[in-house]
XYZ file of N, CA and C in Angstrom:
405
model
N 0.853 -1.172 0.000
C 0.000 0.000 0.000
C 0.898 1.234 0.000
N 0.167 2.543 -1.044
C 1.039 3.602 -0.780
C 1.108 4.324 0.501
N 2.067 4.895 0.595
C 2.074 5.541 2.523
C 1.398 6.668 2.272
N 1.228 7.128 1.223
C 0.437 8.602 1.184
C -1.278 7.863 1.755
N -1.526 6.722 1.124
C -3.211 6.025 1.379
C -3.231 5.155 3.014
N -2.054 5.189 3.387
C -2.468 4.714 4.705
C -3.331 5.866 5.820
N -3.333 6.471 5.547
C -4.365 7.370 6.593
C -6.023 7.347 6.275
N -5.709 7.435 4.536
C -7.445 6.323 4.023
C -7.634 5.514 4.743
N -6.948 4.516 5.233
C -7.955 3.601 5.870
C -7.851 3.764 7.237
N -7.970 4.602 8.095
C -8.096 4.825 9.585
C -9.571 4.479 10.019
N -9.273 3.523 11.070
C -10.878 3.328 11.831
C -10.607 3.413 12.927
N -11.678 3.935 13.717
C -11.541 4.626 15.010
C -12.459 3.212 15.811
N -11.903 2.928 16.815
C -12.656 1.591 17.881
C -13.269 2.342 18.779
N -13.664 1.808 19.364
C -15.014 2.322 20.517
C -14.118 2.576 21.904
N -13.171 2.532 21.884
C -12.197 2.741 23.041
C -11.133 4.242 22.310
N -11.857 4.170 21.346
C -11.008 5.583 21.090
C -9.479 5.613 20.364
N -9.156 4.373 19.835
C -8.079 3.825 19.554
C -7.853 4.420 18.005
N -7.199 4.707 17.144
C -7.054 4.919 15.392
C -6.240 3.528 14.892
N -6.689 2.848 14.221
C -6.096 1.896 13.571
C -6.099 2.201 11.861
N -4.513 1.854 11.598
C -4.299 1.980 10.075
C -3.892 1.385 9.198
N -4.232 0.556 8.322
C -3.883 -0.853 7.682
C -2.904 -0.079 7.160
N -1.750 -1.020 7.271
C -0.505 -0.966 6.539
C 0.073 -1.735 5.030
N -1.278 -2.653 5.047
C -0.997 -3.384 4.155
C -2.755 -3.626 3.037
N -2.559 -4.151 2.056
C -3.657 -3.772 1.349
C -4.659 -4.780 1.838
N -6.396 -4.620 2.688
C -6.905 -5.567 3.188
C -7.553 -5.902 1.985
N -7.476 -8.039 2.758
C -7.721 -8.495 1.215
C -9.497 -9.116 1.587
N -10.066 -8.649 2.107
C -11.497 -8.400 2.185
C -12.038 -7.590 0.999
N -11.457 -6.764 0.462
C -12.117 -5.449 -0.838
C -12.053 -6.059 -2.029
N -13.457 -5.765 -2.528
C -13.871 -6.249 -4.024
C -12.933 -6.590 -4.503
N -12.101 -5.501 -4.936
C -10.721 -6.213 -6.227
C -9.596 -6.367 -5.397
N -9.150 -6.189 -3.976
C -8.403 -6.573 -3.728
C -7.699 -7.556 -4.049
N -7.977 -8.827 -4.299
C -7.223 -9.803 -5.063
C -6.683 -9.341 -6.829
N -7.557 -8.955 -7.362
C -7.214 -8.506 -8.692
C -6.243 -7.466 -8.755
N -6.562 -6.519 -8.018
C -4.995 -5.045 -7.708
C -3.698 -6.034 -7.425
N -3.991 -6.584 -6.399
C -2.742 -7.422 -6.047
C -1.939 -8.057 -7.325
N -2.602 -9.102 -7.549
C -2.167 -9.919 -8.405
C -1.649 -9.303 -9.680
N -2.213 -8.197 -9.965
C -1.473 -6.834 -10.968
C -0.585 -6.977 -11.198
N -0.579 -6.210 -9.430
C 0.540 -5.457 -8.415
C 1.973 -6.363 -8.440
N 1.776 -7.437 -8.074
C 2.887 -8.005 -8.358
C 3.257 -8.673 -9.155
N 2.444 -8.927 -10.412
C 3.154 -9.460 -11.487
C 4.160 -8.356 -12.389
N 3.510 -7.084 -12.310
C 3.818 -6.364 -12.861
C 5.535 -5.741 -12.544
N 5.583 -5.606 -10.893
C 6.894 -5.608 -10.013
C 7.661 -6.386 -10.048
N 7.057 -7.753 -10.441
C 8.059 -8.931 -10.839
C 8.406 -9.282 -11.829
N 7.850 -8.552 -12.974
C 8.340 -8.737 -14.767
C 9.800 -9.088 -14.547
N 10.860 -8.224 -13.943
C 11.721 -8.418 -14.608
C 12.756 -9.595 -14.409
N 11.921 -10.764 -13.225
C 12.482 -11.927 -12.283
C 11.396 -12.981 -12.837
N 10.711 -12.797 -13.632
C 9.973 -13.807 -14.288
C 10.098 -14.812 -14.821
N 11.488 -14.815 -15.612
C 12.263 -16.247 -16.267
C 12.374 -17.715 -15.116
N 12.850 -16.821 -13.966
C 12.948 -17.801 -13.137
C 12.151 -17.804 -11.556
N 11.507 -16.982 -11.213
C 10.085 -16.353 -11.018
C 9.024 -16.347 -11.181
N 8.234 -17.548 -11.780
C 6.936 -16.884 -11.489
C 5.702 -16.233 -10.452
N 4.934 -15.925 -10.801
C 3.503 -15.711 -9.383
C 2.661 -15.758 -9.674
N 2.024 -16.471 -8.516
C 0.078 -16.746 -8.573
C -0.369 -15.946 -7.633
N -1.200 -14.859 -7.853
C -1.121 -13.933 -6.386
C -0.430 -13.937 -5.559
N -0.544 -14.630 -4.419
C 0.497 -14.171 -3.165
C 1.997 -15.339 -3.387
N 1.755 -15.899 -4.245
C 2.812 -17.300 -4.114
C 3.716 -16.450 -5.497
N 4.788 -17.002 -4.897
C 6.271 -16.803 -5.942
C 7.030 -17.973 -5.830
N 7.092 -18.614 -7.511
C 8.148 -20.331 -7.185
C 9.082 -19.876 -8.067
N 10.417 -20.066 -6.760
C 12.011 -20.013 -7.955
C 12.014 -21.215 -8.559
N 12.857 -20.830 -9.492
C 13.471 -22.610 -9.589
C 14.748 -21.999 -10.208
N 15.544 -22.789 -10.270
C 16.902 -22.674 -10.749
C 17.414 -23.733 -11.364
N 18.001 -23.388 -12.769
C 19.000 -24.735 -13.350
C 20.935 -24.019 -12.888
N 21.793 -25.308 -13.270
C 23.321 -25.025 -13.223
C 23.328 -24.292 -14.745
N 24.055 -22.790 -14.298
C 24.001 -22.153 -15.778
C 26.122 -21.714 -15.734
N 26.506 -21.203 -16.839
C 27.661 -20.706 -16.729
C 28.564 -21.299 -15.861
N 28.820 -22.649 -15.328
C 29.710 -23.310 -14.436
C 28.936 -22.640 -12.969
N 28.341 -22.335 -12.872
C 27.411 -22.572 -11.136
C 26.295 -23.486 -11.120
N 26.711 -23.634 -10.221
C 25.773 -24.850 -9.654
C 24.328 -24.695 -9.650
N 22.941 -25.422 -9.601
C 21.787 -25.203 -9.063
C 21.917 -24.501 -7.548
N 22.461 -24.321 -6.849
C 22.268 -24.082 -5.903
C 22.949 -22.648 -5.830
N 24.309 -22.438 -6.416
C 24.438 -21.123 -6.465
C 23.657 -19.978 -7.135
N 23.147 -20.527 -8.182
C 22.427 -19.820 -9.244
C 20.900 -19.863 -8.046
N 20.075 -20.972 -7.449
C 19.398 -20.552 -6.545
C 19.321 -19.464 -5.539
N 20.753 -19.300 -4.974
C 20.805 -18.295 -4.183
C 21.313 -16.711 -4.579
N 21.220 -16.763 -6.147
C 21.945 -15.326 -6.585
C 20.059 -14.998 -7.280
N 19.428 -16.358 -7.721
C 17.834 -15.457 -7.639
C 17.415 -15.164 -6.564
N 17.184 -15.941 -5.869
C 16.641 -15.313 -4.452
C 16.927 -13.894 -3.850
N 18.559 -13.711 -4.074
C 19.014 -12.070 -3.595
C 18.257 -11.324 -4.614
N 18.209 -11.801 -5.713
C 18.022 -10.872 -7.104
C 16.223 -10.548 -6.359
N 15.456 -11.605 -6.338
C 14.074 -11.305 -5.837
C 14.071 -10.151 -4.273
N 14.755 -10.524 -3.511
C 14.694 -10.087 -2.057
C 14.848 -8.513 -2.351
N 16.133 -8.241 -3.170
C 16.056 -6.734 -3.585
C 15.084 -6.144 -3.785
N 14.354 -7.162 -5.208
C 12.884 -6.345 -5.632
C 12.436 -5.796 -4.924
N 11.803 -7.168 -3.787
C 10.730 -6.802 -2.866
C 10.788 -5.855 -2.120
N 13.011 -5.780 -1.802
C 12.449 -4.783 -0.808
C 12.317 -3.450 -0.990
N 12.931 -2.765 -2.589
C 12.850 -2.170 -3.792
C 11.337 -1.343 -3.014
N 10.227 -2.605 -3.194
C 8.828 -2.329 -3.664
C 8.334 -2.302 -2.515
N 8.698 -2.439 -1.312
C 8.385 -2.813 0.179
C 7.150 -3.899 -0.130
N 7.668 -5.305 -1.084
C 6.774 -6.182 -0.382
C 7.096 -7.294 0.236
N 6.568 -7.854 1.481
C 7.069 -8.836 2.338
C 6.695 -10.318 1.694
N 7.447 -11.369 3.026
C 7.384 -12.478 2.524
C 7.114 -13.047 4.116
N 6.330 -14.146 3.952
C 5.645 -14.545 5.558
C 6.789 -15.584 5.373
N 7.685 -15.402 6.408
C 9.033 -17.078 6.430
C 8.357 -18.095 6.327
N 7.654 -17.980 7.656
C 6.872 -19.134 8.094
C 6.123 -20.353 7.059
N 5.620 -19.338 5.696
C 5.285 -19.952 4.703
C 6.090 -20.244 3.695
N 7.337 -19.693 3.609
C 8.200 -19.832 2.962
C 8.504 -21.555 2.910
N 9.317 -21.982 1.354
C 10.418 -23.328 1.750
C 11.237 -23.069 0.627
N 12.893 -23.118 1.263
C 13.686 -22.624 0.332
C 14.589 -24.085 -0.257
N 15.161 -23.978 -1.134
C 15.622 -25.111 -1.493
C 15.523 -26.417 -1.554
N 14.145 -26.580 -2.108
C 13.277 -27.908 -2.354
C 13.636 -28.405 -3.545
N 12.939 -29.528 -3.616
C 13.292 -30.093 -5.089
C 12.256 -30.293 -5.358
N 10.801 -30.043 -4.532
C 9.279 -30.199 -5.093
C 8.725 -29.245 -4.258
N 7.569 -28.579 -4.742
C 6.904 -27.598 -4.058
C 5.343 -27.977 -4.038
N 4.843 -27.516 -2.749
C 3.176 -27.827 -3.111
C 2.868 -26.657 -3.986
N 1.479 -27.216 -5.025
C 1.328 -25.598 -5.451
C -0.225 -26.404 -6.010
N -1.366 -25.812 -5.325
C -2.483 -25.831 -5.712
C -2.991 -27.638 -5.929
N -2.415 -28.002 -4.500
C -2.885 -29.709 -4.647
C -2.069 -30.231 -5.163
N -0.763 -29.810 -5.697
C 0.128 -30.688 -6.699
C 1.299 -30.566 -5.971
N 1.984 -31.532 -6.173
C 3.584 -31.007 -6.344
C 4.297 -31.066 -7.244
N 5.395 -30.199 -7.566
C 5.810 -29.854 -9.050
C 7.009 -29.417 -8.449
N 8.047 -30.425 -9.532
C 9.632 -30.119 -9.339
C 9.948 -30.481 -10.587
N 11.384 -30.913 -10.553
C 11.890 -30.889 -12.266
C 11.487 -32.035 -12.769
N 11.052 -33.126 -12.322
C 10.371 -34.284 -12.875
C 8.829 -33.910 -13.659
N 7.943 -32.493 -13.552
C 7.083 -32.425 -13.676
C 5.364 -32.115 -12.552
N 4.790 -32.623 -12.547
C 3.763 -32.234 -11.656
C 2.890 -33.761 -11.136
N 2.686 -33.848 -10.213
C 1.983 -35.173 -9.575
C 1.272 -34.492 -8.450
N -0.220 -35.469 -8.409
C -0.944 -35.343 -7.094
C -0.028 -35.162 -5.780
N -0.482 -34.429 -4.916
C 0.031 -34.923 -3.375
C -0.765 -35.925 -3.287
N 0.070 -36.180 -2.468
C -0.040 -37.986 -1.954
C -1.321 -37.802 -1.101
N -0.923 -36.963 0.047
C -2.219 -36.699 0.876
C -3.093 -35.918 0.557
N -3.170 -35.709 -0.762
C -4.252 -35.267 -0.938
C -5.416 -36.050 -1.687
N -4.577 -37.604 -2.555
C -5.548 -38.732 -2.979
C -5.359 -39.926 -2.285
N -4.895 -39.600 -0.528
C -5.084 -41.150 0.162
C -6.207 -41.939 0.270
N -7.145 -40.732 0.215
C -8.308 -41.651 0.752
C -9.188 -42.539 -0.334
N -9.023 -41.800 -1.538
C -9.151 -41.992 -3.314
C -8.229 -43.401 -3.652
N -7.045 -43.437 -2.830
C -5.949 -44.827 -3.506
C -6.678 -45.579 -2.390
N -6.495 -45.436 -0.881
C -7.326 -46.584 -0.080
C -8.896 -47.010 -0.124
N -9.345 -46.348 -1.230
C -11.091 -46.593 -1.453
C -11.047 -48.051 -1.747
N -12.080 -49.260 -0.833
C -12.220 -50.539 -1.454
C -13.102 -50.699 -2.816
N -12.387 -51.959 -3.025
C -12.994 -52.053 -4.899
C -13.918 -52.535 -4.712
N -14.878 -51.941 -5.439
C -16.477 -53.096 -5.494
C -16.129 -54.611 -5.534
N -17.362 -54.846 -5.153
C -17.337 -56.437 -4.399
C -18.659 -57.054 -5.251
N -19.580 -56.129 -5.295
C -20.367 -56.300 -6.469
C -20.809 -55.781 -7.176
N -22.088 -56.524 -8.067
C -22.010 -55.428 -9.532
C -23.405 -55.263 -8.958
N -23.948 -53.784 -8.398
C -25.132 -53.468 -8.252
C -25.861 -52.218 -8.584
């Protein structure tokens, strides 16, 4: 959110308190749609190895020029961290996972082999018993 619009959203509590979202609340009509703009647009130029689905950003990295996957991992990551902080936008750690070789992403996991179900997400679908009869 711009700092000039943080005083737009001031709400006053019944104790007399001023509260001021600092960040864009994602309760508002297009809030998801501004966002998702918002940061594709900030992230054009980390996109090769970068993409985003609204709030989610997946690196991936190959060995390019004699560095490794893993160095080349950690020279995008700085390259992204700048952006963000460029653009003041954050990253929740907590949700973060850095240096995977598969990522969840929308029920799937997807690494360099391609994309497959989570497991836990069709256990109960693989342990279903097989009909017993024809009725």
């Amino acid at each position: 959110m711009r700092e000039s619009d943080i005083p737009l959203t001031a709400v006053s509590t019944p104790s007399g308190m001023l509260w001021e979202w600092l960040v864009m609340l994602q309760g508002l009509k297009n809030a998801s749609a501004t966002f998702n703009r918002c940061v594709t647009h900030l992230l054009c130029s980390v996109r090769d190895f970068a993409p985003s689905y609204f709030d989610d950003v997946f690196i991936h990295s190959r060995a390019v020029d004699g560095k490794s996957e893993v160095e080349m991992h950690k020279e995008h990551l700085r390259m992204l961290f700048a952006l963000m902080c460029k653009h003041k936008l954050y990253a929740n750690l907590k949700k973060c996972i850095f240096g995977a070789s598969e990522i969840p992403v929308l029920g799937c996991l997807v690494g360099k082999n391609g994309v497959r179900p989570d497991p836990g997400k069709v256990r109960v679908i693989n342990e279903w018993p097989t009909p017993s009869n024809v009725k």
